[in-house]
Coordinates of C-alpha atoms and ligand atoms in Angstrom, one line a residue:
M1 CA 15.8 8.8 -27.4
S2 CA 14.1 5.5 -29.5
P3 CA 11.8 3.9 -27.7
R4 CA 12.7 0.6 -26.1
R5 CA 10.3 -1.9 -27.1
T6 CA 8.7 -4.8 -25.0
D7 CA 5.9 -7.0 -25.1
V8 CA 4.4 -6.3 -21.5
L9 CA 6.0 -3.7 -19.5
V10 CA 5.4 -4.2 -15.8
I11 CA 5.7 -1.5 -13.1
G12 CA 6.9 -2.3 -10.2
S13 CA 8.3 -6.0 -8.2
G14 CA 6.8 -6.6 -5.1
L15 CA 4.6 -9.5 -4.8
S16 CA 2.4 -8.9 -8.0
G17 CA 5.0 -7.0 -9.6
L18 CA 7.5 -10.7 -9.8
I19 CA 4.8 -13.2 -9.7
A20 CA 3.7 -11.6 -12.5
S21 CA 6.5 -11.3 -14.8
L22 CA 8.0 -14.8 -14.1
L23 CA 4.4 -16.5 -15.4
L24 CA 4.5 -13.7 -18.5
A25 CA 7.7 -14.4 -18.7
R26 CA 7.5 -18.3 -18.6
K27 CA 4.8 -18.0 -21.2
G28 CA 7.5 -17.2 -24.4
L29 CA 7.0 -12.8 -23.4
R30 CA 9.5 -10.3 -22.9
V31 CA 8.9 -8.7 -19.8
L32 CA 10.4 -5.4 -18.5
I33 CA 10.0 -4.9 -14.9
V34 CA 11.2 -1.2 -14.5
T35 CA 11.0 -0.4 -10.2
K36 CA 11.7 2.5 -8.4
D37 CA 14.5 1.9 -6.0
E38 CA 16.4 -1.3 -5.6
I39 CA 14.2 -4.5 -6.8
D40 CA 13.7 -5.5 -3.2
A41 CA 12.3 -2.0 -1.5
S42 CA 8.2 -2.5 -1.2
N43 CA 5.8 -2.6 1.4
S44 CA 6.2 -7.4 -0.3
H45 CA 9.3 -7.6 1.2
L46 CA 8.5 -5.7 5.5
A47 CA 5.8 -8.1 5.9
Q48 CA 6.0 -10.1 9.2
G49 CA 3.1 -12.2 9.4
G50 CA 2.2 -13.9 6.8
I51 CA -0.8 -15.2 4.3
A52 CA -4.4 -15.9 5.1
T53 CA -5.3 -19.3 3.8
V54 CA -7.3 -22.3 5.4
A55 CA -4.8 -24.1 5.9
D56 CA -6.6 -26.9 8.1
L57 CA -8.8 -28.9 7.2
A58 CA -9.8 -30.4 11.1
H59 CA -10.8 -26.8 12.2
D60 CA -11.2 -24.7 9.3
S61 CA -13.2 -24.3 6.0
F62 CA -13.7 -22.1 3.2
Q63 CA -16.5 -20.7 4.9
K64 CA -15.1 -19.6 8.4
H65 CA -12.4 -17.3 6.9
R66 CA -14.8 -16.5 4.3
D67 CA -17.4 -15.2 7.6
D68 CA -13.3 -13.3 8.8
T69 CA -13.4 -11.8 6.9
L70 CA -17.3 -10.1 6.3
A71 CA -16.9 -9.4 9.3
A72 CA -13.7 -7.5 9.2
G73 CA -15.0 -5.4 5.8
D74 CA -17.8 -4.3 8.0
G75 CA -20.0 -5.1 4.9
L76 CA -18.7 -3.3 1.8
N77 CA -16.9 -5.9 0.9
D78 CA -17.9 -8.3 -2.4
P79 CA -18.8 -11.2 -1.1
A80 CA -18.5 -12.9 -4.8
A81 CA -15.0 -11.4 -4.8
V82 CA -14.5 -12.3 -1.1
D83 CA -15.4 -16.3 -2.5
F84 CA -12.4 -15.5 -5.3
F85 CA -10.1 -15.4 -3.0
V86 CA -10.4 -17.6 -0.2
Q87 CA -11.2 -20.2 -2.2
R88 CA -7.8 -19.8 -3.9
G89 CA -6.0 -19.9 -0.5
P90 CA -4.0 -23.1 -0.7
D91 CA -3.3 -23.0 -5.1
I92 CA -1.3 -19.7 -4.2
V93 CA 0.8 -21.5 -1.5
A94 CA 1.5 -24.6 -3.2
F95 CA 2.1 -22.7 -6.3
L96 CA 5.1 -20.3 -4.0
R97 CA 6.2 -23.7 -1.8
D98 CA 6.7 -25.4 -5.4
M99 CA 8.8 -21.8 -6.9
G100 CA 10.7 -22.4 -3.8
V101 CA 9.4 -21.0 -0.8
Q102 CA 9.9 -21.7 2.2
F103 CA 7.0 -21.7 4.7
S104 CA 7.7 -22.1 8.3
T105 CA 6.6 -25.8 9.2
R106 CA 6.3 -27.6 12.6
A107 CA 7.5 -30.8 13.7
N108 CA 5.6 -33.4 12.1
G109 CA 5.7 -31.4 8.4
D110 CA 2.4 -29.5 8.2
L111 CA 2.7 -26.1 7.4
D112 CA 2.7 -24.4 11.0
L113 CA -0.5 -21.7 11.0
G114 CA -0.3 -18.6 12.9
W115 CA -3.4 -17.2 14.5
E116 CA -4.1 -13.2 14.3
G117 CA -7.0 -10.5 15.2
G118 CA -9.6 -10.8 13.3
H119 CA -9.2 -14.7 12.7
T120 CA -11.1 -17.2 14.4
E121 CA -9.3 -20.3 13.2
R122 CA -5.1 -20.5 13.0
R123 CA -4.7 -19.8 9.4
V124 CA -1.5 -17.3 8.7
V125 CA 1.7 -19.1 6.5
H126 CA 4.3 -17.4 7.1
A127 CA 8.0 -17.4 7.2
G128 CA 8.9 -16.6 10.9
D129 CA 8.3 -13.2 11.1
I130 CA 10.0 -11.7 8.1
T131 CA 7.5 -13.5 5.5
G132 CA 8.0 -10.8 3.1
N133 CA 12.2 -11.2 3.0
E134 CA 11.6 -15.0 2.6
L135 CA 8.9 -14.9 -0.4
I136 CA 11.2 -12.0 -2.2
G137 CA 14.2 -13.5 -1.8
V138 CA 13.5 -16.6 -3.2
L139 CA 11.6 -14.9 -6.3
K140 CA 14.0 -12.1 -6.8
R141 CA 16.6 -15.0 -7.2
A142 CA 14.2 -16.7 -10.1
V143 CA 13.6 -13.3 -12.3
F144 CA 17.6 -12.6 -12.0
R145 CA 17.7 -16.2 -13.7
E146 CA 15.0 -15.6 -15.7
H147 CA 16.6 -14.8 -18.8
L148 CA 12.9 -13.0 -20.6
I149 CA 12.7 -10.9 -18.2
T150 CA 14.6 -7.1 -18.5
I151 CA 14.9 -5.1 -15.2
W152 CA 16.0 -1.2 -14.4
Q153 CA 16.4 -1.0 -10.7
H154 CA 16.3 3.3 -10.4
H155 CA 13.9 3.3 -12.7
T156 CA 9.9 5.7 -12.4
A157 CA 7.2 5.5 -14.2
I158 CA 4.8 8.6 -15.1
D159 CA 2.7 7.9 -16.8
I160 CA 0.7 5.6 -19.2
I161 CA 0.6 5.7 -22.0
S162 CA -3.5 5.6 -24.1
T163 CA -5.0 5.3 -27.6
R164 CA -6.9 8.1 -26.5
K165 CA -4.9 10.1 -25.1
F166 CA -2.3 10.6 -28.0
L167 CA -4.9 10.3 -30.5
L168 CA -3.7 7.9 -31.6
A169 CA -6.6 5.1 -32.5
N170 CA -10.1 6.0 -32.1
E171 CA -10.2 3.2 -29.4
D172 CA -8.5 3.5 -26.2
R173 CA -5.9 1.5 -25.3
A174 CA -2.3 1.3 -23.5
V175 CA 0.2 1.1 -25.5
G176 CA 2.9 1.6 -22.9
A177 CA 4.3 4.4 -20.8
Y178 CA 7.3 7.1 -20.2
V179 CA 9.7 6.8 -17.1
L180 CA 12.3 8.2 -16.1
S181 CA 15.4 6.5 -15.8
H182 CA 18.2 6.9 -13.0
E183 CA 20.7 9.1 -15.0
G184 CA 17.2 11.8 -15.3
T185 CA 17.1 10.8 -18.8
V186 CA 12.6 9.5 -20.2
V187 CA 12.5 6.4 -21.3
T188 CA 9.4 5.6 -23.6
V189 CA 8.7 2.0 -23.6
E190 CA 6.1 0.6 -25.9
A191 CA 4.4 -2.8 -24.8
R192 CA 1.3 -4.8 -26.0
A193 CA 0.1 -4.6 -22.3
V194 CA 1.1 -3.4 -18.9
L195 CA 0.9 -3.9 -15.4
L196 CA 1.3 -1.9 -12.4
A197 CA 1.9 -3.8 -9.5
T198 CA 2.7 -0.4 -7.4
G199 CA 1.4 -0.9 -4.6
G200 CA 0.0 1.2 -1.9
C201 CA 0.4 5.3 -0.2
G202 CA 1.5 5.4 3.2
R203 CA 3.5 7.8 2.7
V204 CA 0.7 10.6 2.1
Y205 CA 0.9 10.7 5.7
L206 CA 2.9 12.0 8.0
Y207 CA 3.7 9.0 9.5
T208 CA 3.7 5.1 7.7
S209 CA 4.9 1.9 8.2
N210 CA 5.0 1.6 3.9
P211 CA 8.7 1.7 2.9
D212 CA 9.7 5.0 0.5
V213 CA 8.8 4.6 -2.4
A214 CA 5.0 3.9 -1.3
T215 CA 3.4 7.0 -2.4
G216 CA 0.7 5.7 -4.5
D217 CA 2.0 6.2 -8.3
G218 CA 0.4 3.8 -10.2
V219 CA -2.6 4.8 -8.6
A220 CA -2.4 8.0 -9.2
I221 CA -0.9 7.2 -13.4
G222 CA -4.6 4.3 -13.4
F223 CA -6.8 6.9 -12.4
R224 CA -5.0 9.6 -14.8
A225 CA -5.3 6.8 -17.6
G226 CA -8.9 7.0 -17.2
I227 CA -9.6 3.8 -14.6
P228 CA -12.0 5.1 -11.1
A229 CA -10.7 5.1 -8.1
V230 CA -12.3 2.8 -5.0
N231 CA -13.4 3.5 -1.5
M232 CA -10.5 5.5 -0.7
E233 CA -11.4 6.9 2.2
M234 CA -10.7 3.6 3.8
I235 CA -7.0 3.8 5.4
Q236 CA -6.0 1.2 7.6
F237 CA -3.9 2.4 10.7
H238 CA -1.2 0.5 12.9
P239 CA -1.5 1.5 16.1
T240 CA 1.5 1.5 17.2
I241 CA 5.1 1.9 14.5
L242 CA 8.6 3.8 16.7
Y243 CA 8.4 7.5 16.9
H244 CA 12.5 8.1 16.4
E245 CA 13.6 11.3 14.2
K246 CA 16.0 9.5 12.1
V247 CA 14.6 5.1 12.6
R248 CA 11.4 5.5 10.0
S249 CA 8.6 3.2 9.4
T250 CA 9.0 0.5 11.5
L251 CA 6.5 -1.0 13.0
L252 CA 6.0 -3.0 16.2
S253 CA 3.9 -5.8 16.6
E254 CA 0.8 -6.5 18.3
A255 CA 2.7 -8.8 20.7
L256 CA 5.1 -6.6 22.5
R257 CA 1.4 -5.1 24.1
G258 CA -0.5 -9.1 23.7
E259 CA 2.7 -10.3 26.1
G260 CA 1.7 -7.1 28.6
G261 CA 3.4 -3.7 27.1
V262 CA 1.2 -0.7 28.2
L263 CA 0.8 2.0 26.8
K264 CA 0.8 5.0 28.7
T265 CA 0.9 9.1 27.4
R266 CA 4.6 11.4 27.9
D267 CA 3.8 12.2 31.8
G268 CA 4.0 8.3 32.3
N269 CA -0.5 7.2 33.3
T270 CA -2.2 4.4 31.2
F271 CA -5.3 6.1 29.4
M272 CA -6.3 2.9 27.9
E273 CA -9.3 2.2 30.6
R274 CA -11.2 5.2 28.4
Y275 CA -11.5 3.5 25.6
H276 CA -11.9 0.1 26.0
P277 CA -13.0 -3.2 28.9
L278 CA -10.0 -4.9 27.2
R279 CA -7.4 -1.3 27.5
S280 CA -3.5 -2.2 25.8
L281 CA -5.1 -4.9 24.3
A282 CA -7.7 -3.8 22.3
P283 CA -8.6 -3.8 19.3
R284 CA -6.3 -2.3 16.2
D285 CA -8.9 0.5 14.8
V286 CA -9.8 1.4 19.1
T287 CA -6.4 1.7 19.6
A288 CA -5.0 3.4 16.7
R289 CA -8.4 6.1 17.6
A290 CA -7.4 6.6 21.3
I291 CA -3.8 7.0 20.8
D292 CA -5.1 9.1 18.3
T293 CA -7.4 11.0 20.6
E294 CA -4.8 11.3 23.3
L295 CA -2.2 13.2 21.5
K296 CA -4.6 15.3 19.3
K297 CA -5.9 16.5 23.1
R298 CA -3.0 16.8 24.6
G299 CA -0.5 18.8 21.1
D300 CA 1.7 15.5 22.3
D301 CA 3.7 13.7 19.3
F302 CA 4.1 10.4 20.2
V303 CA 2.4 8.2 23.6
L304 CA 4.9 5.3 25.1
L305 CA 4.2 1.6 24.7
D306 CA 6.0 0.6 28.1
M307 CA 7.8 -2.7 28.6
T308 CA 9.6 -2.2 31.7
M309 CA 7.8 -5.0 33.7
L310 CA 8.4 -7.4 32.0
D311 CA 10.7 -10.8 33.0
R312 CA 14.0 -8.5 31.2
E313 CA 15.3 -11.8 29.7
F314 CA 12.4 -13.0 28.1
I315 CA 11.9 -9.5 26.0
V316 CA 15.4 -9.9 24.9
N317 CA 14.4 -13.7 23.5
R318 CA 10.2 -13.3 22.5
F319 CA 11.8 -10.5 20.3
P320 CA 15.3 -10.8 19.2
N321 CA 14.5 -9.1 16.2
L322 CA 12.6 -5.8 17.8
F323 CA 14.3 -5.5 20.8
K324 CA 18.0 -5.0 18.3
K325 CA 16.1 -2.7 16.3
C326 CA 14.6 -0.7 18.9
L327 CA 18.3 -0.8 20.7
D328 CA 20.1 0.3 17.3
A329 CA 17.4 3.5 17.6
G330 CA 18.8 3.8 21.0
I331 CA 15.8 2.3 22.7
D332 CA 16.7 0.1 25.4
M333 CA 13.7 -1.3 26.0
R334 CA 14.2 -3.0 29.0
E335 CA 14.7 -0.2 30.6
D336 CA 12.7 2.6 28.6
P337 CA 9.1 3.1 28.0
I338 CA 9.2 3.4 24.1
P339 CA 8.0 6.3 21.9
V340 CA 5.6 5.3 19.7
V341 CA 2.4 7.0 17.3
P342 CA -0.1 5.0 14.8
A343 CA 0.8 4.6 11.6
A344 CA -1.1 4.9 8.1
H345 CA -0.2 1.2 6.8
Y346 CA -2.7 -0.1 4.1
M347 CA -4.7 0.8 1.2
C348 CA -7.9 -0.7 1.0
G349 CA -9.1 0.7 -1.5
G350 CA -7.7 1.6 -5.3
L351 CA -8.2 1.6 -8.5
R352 CA -11.9 -0.4 -9.8
T353 CA -10.5 -4.4 -11.3
T354 CA -11.5 -7.4 -11.5
P355 CA -10.3 -10.0 -9.2
E356 CA -8.5 -11.2 -12.8
G357 CA -7.1 -7.7 -12.5
D358 CA -8.1 -6.0 -16.2
T359 CA -9.5 -2.4 -16.1
C360 CA -11.7 -0.4 -18.5
V361 CA -9.2 0.7 -19.9
P362 CA -7.9 -2.6 -22.3
G363 CA -4.4 -3.8 -22.6
L364 CA -3.9 -2.2 -18.8
F365 CA -4.1 -4.3 -15.9
I366 CA -3.3 -3.8 -12.2
A367 CA -2.6 -6.8 -9.6
G368 CA -1.7 -6.1 -5.4
E369 CA -2.5 -3.3 -3.4
T370 CA -2.9 -0.1 -6.2
A371 CA -6.5 -2.6 -7.4
H372 CA -9.3 -2.2 -5.0
T373 CA -11.3 -5.6 -5.7
G374 CA -14.3 -6.3 -3.7
L375 CA -12.4 -8.7 -0.7
H376 CA -11.5 -5.7 2.0
G377 CA -13.8 -4.6 1.6
A378 CA -14.1 -1.7 4.5
N379 CA -11.0 -2.7 6.8
R380 CA -8.7 -5.7 5.9
L381 CA -8.9 -8.4 7.5
A382 CA -5.3 -9.6 8.4
S383 CA -3.0 -12.0 6.2
N384 CA -5.3 -11.3 2.9
S385 CA -3.7 -8.8 1.2
L386 CA -0.8 -10.8 0.2
L387 CA -3.1 -13.6 -0.1
E388 CA -4.8 -10.8 -3.3
A389 CA -1.8 -9.3 -4.2
A390 CA -0.4 -13.2 -5.2
I391 CA -3.6 -14.1 -7.0
M392 CA -4.5 -11.6 -8.5
A393 CA -1.0 -12.1 -10.5
R394 CA -1.2 -15.4 -11.4
C395 CA -4.5 -14.5 -13.1
A396 CA -3.8 -11.9 -14.3
A397 CA -0.3 -13.4 -16.2
D398 CA -3.3 -15.5 -17.8
G399 CA -5.1 -12.2 -19.1
I400 CA -2.7 -10.9 -19.7
A401 CA -0.9 -13.5 -22.5
R402 CA -5.0 -14.3 -23.7
W403 CA -5.0 -10.1 -24.2
L404 CA -2.0 -10.6 -25.5
G405 CA -3.8 -13.1 -28.0
E406 CA -6.5 -11.2 -29.4
A407 CA -5.1 -7.3 -29.8
S408 CA -4.3 -6.4 -33.1
G409 CA -1.5 -4.3 -33.5
A410 CA 0.6 -1.1 -31.5
P411 CA 0.1 2.2 -33.6
A412 CA 2.6 2.7 -35.5
A413 CA 4.8 5.4 -33.5
L414 CA 4.7 6.3 -30.0
P415 CA 4.8 10.3 -29.2
L416 CA 8.5 10.5 -28.1
W417 CA 8.2 13.0 -23.9
N418 CA 8.3 16.8 -25.5
E419 CA 11.1 18.6 -22.8
E420 CA 11.1 22.3 -25.3
G421 CA 10.6 25.0 -23.4
V422 CA 11.5 23.9 -19.5
S423 CA 13.7 24.4 -17.8
D424 CA 15.9 22.8 -14.7
S425 CA 13.8 23.5 -11.5
D426 CA 16.1 26.0 -9.9
E427 CA 13.3 26.4 -6.1
Q428 CA 14.0 22.7 -5.2
V429 CA 13.2 23.7 -2.3
V430 CA 9.6 24.0 -3.6
I431 CA 8.9 20.3 -3.7
K432 CA 9.9 19.4 -0.3
Q433 CA 7.7 22.5 0.7
N434 CA 5.0 20.7 -0.3
W435 CA 5.9 16.7 1.0
D436 CA 6.1 17.6 4.5
E437 CA 2.7 20.0 4.2
I438 CA 0.3 16.9 2.0
R439 CA 2.1 14.8 4.6
H440 CA 1.1 17.0 7.6
C441 CA -1.8 18.1 6.4
M442 CA -3.4 14.3 5.9
W443 CA -1.8 13.1 9.3
N444 CA -3.9 16.2 11.0
Y445 CA -7.0 16.4 8.7
V446 CA -7.4 13.9 7.0
G447 CA -6.3 11.1 9.5
I448 CA -8.2 8.3 11.9
V449 CA -10.2 10.3 13.2
R450 CA -12.6 12.7 10.6
S451 CA -14.4 15.7 10.3
D452 CA -17.1 17.2 7.6
K453 CA -14.7 21.0 9.1
R454 CA -11.2 19.0 8.7
L455 CA -12.2 18.2 5.2
E456 CA -12.6 21.5 4.1
R457 CA -10.0 22.8 5.1
A458 CA -7.5 19.8 4.1
L459 CA -9.0 20.6 0.6
K460 CA -8.6 23.5 0.3
R461 CA -4.5 23.4 1.1
V462 CA -4.2 20.7 -1.4
S463 CA -6.0 22.3 -4.0
L464 CA -3.8 25.0 -3.3
I465 CA 0.1 23.2 -3.9
K466 CA -1.8 20.9 -6.9
Q467 CA -2.0 24.5 -8.4
E468 CA 1.5 25.4 -7.7
I469 CA 2.6 21.4 -8.6
D470 CA 0.9 21.6 -12.4
D471 CA 3.4 24.7 -12.8
Y472 CA 6.4 22.9 -11.3
Y473 CA 5.4 19.9 -13.7
W474 CA 5.1 21.4 -17.0
N475 CA 6.8 24.2 -16.8
F476 CA 10.1 22.4 -14.9
K477 CA 12.9 18.8 -15.7
V478 CA 11.0 16.3 -13.6
N479 CA 12.9 14.1 -11.6
R480 CA 11.9 11.0 -9.0
D481 CA 11.0 13.6 -6.9
L482 CA 8.8 16.3 -7.9
L483 CA 7.1 13.0 -9.8
E484 CA 6.2 11.6 -6.0
L485 CA 4.9 15.3 -5.6
R486 CA 2.6 15.2 -8.0
N487 CA 1.2 11.6 -7.0
I488 CA 0.6 12.5 -3.6
T489 CA -1.1 14.8 -4.3
L490 CA -3.9 13.1 -6.2
V491 CA -4.2 10.7 -4.3
A492 CA -4.2 12.8 -1.5
E493 CA -7.1 14.5 -3.5
I494 CA -8.7 11.9 -4.2
I495 CA -9.0 9.8 -0.3
I496 CA -10.0 13.7 1.0
R497 CA -12.9 13.6 -2.4
S498 CA -13.9 9.6 -1.1
A499 CA -14.3 10.2 2.7
M500 CA -16.7 13.7 2.0
R501 CA -18.9 12.2 0.3
R502 CA -19.3 9.4 3.7
K503 CA -21.7 10.7 4.9
E504 CA -21.8 7.9 7.4
S505 CA -18.5 5.9 9.7
R506 CA -17.8 2.9 8.6
G507 CA -15.2 0.1 9.1
L508 CA -11.8 2.0 8.9
H509 CA -13.7 5.8 8.2
Y510 CA -15.2 7.2 11.8
T511 CA -15.9 11.3 11.4
T512 CA -17.3 12.9 14.6
D513 CA -19.8 14.2 12.6
H514 CA -22.0 11.4 10.6
P515 CA -20.6 8.3 13.9
G516 CA -23.6 6.6 12.8
R517 CA -22.6 3.9 9.8
S518 CA -26.4 4.0 7.3
T519 CA -28.6 1.1 6.7
E520 CA -27.4 0.6 2.8
A521 CA -23.6 -0.2 1.6
R522 CA -22.4 1.4 -0.9
D523 CA -18.7 2.1 -2.6
T524 CA -18.0 5.2 -2.4
E525 CA -15.8 6.1 -6.3
I526 CA -13.9 9.2 -7.6
R527 CA -13.4 9.0 -11.6
R528 CA -11.2 10.9 -13.7
E529 CA -13.7 14.1 -14.7
D530 CA -14.4 15.1 -10.8
I531 CA -11.1 16.0 -10.6
I532 CA -9.3 16.7 -14.1
D533 CA -10.4 18.1 -16.4
Ligands
FAD601 C1 5.5 -3.6 7.3 C2 3.5 -4.5 6.9 C3 4.2 -5.6 7.1 C4 2.8 -5.7 6.2 N1 2.6 -7.7 6.4 C5 2.0 -8.1 6.2 C6 1.6 -9.4 6.6 O1 2.3 -10.0 7.1 N2 0.6 -9.7 5.5 C7 0.1 -9.0 4.3 O2 -0.9 -10.0 3.7 N3 -0.3 -7.7 4.5 C8 0.8 -7.4 4.6 N4 1.2 -6.0 4.9 C9 0.3 -5.3 3.6 C10 1.5 -6.1 2.3 O3 2.9 -6.4 2.1 C11 1.1 -5.5 0.5 O4 -0.3 -5.2 0.6 C12 1.8 -6.2 -0.5 O5 2.3 -6.5 -0.3 C13 1.5 -5.4 -1.9 O6 2.0 -6.1 -2.7 P1 2.1 -5.3 -3.9 O7 2.9 -6.2 -4.8 O8 1.1 -4.9 -4.5 O9 3.4 -4.3 -3.0 P2 4.8 -3.7 -3.4 O10 5.6 -5.3 -2.2 O11 4.6 -2.1 -2.5 O12 5.2 -3.5 -4.2 C14 5.3 -1.6 -5.4 C15 6.4 -1.7 -6.0 O13 5.7 -1.4 -6.9 C16 7.5 0.3 -7.0 N5 6.3 1.4 -7.4 C17 6.0 1.7 -6.7 N6 5.7 3.1 -7.8 C18 6.5 3.2 -8.6 C19 6.1 3.3 -10.1 N7 6.6 5.7 -10.5 N8 7.2 3.4 -11.2 C20 8.3 1.7 -10.6 N9 7.9 1.2 -10.0 C21 6.8 1.5 -8.8 C22 8.1 -0.3 -5.5 O14 9.0 0.0 -5.3 C23 7.4 -2.1 -5.5 O15 8.6 -3.1 -5.7 C24 2.1 -5.2 5.6 C25 2.4 -4.1 4.9 C26 3.5 -4.0 6.0 C27 3.7 -1.9 4.6

């Protein structure tokens, strides 16, 4: 199949991918968006809370937003990156409103500002409790209207084509990517610049609030292209998602506990009093650790969130969406305690970039959750991630346009995908088995509470699986399951190795062997040569 040519290849259609694509097209550039599923399958689409920004200048200030972000990040943020994002907040919200995003307002027309954990002021701009739905809806419609943008849904990017890897030139440069189409063929896309906007990696873990597409592909793809991964051990776990055989990834907001919901073990006893004076209202990380400890101690699969003592009418009026979601799953929260587990929610680390999305590989840019800019440090302040994704996308669009103005032409011919000697997989069961094994292993050994021994065990198992998958990858025709498995395995290994390097407990990384915090805050950095030979 002959290569497909475009100016910019954007991989991913979440908040960062869509904003960047629109702005690039407005600069007169041809954009090809490839996205793994439907256009709106993304973390961005699921966002509930909103975007943190200083909007009420009578009470709030950039300094306060900065201080709150640094306090959450536990000494590991890059203060310059924090300033970069905090100061651009009001401008990005104005930009989104200009695009047509309808944020919730008060009777006087001012933005309605939410208050979330870790913030000392009201500063979360939102669209009801479905902010992501509003953002992606508006941007999606704009993208479909733009004639310079082509969208390939159900297409999975496999790897970046770089001049270094294929000996096309002396200097290293991204010139395209291999993409698996929904028909199972691999297309060579030739692009003058590539933007990775592929989101997070929640599905590396057994329980996650993230959708199926969040398999850390961008981290794996960029890492294989030579970009170092930073602070990947800093995975944020949400304390309560619904535990259900069929209904997955339903986040049960902290507001349920805020209004009086109580956490209990399966036998109906409370336990949070043993972990924090605020009991069920303890901070997010303490609650997640407490639940994890109880589950491991008792061998249970879930704990209960009991709302049954609250007024029946109040429950329905205050939580209409969650009440309905639980009811659809067969749980009437007015009568039955809700089974819950903590779940992987957000990747605070990522691939090293500047806040503008530049990387060490010329022509390859990154925006959003895949990137590590230094904003979040060891723990993300609530609602700072949409802020980061939107601002990065806008800056990356400018950076890409600049790069295209300066870069020389593409190399003569890109190598096509080579399928010589490969056959159809006859053992799809191997892929399923390894998927399950990685996710269980990461949950049990590299989850909320870690130890040296658990990390060593995890690394051994993941290394074995990696060998098996490598064989598979080179000998059989690729499909989406195999590509994702290859990526989650690499990302799992990066997380484990990062966690092994951090001999302290800080922010989201808690290990029983090194419970104290060291005096010096250092990033962990894993490079390609540490893992891939
Ligand atoms: C339930 C939930 C609630 C949240 N609430 C908030 C909130 O209120 N405020 C806040 O600030 N943050 C929130 N977050 C985090 C925030 O939503 C994300 O960090 C942010 O949306 C990431 O945007 P993104 O553009 O980087 O990635 P995403 O929105 O995740 O988009 C990634 C895209 O890449 C595509 N993709 C991935 N791999 C490939 C591949 N190999 N080939 C092709 N396409 C690929 C996916 O299909 C998807 O389209 C929440 C997250 C979740 C899961």
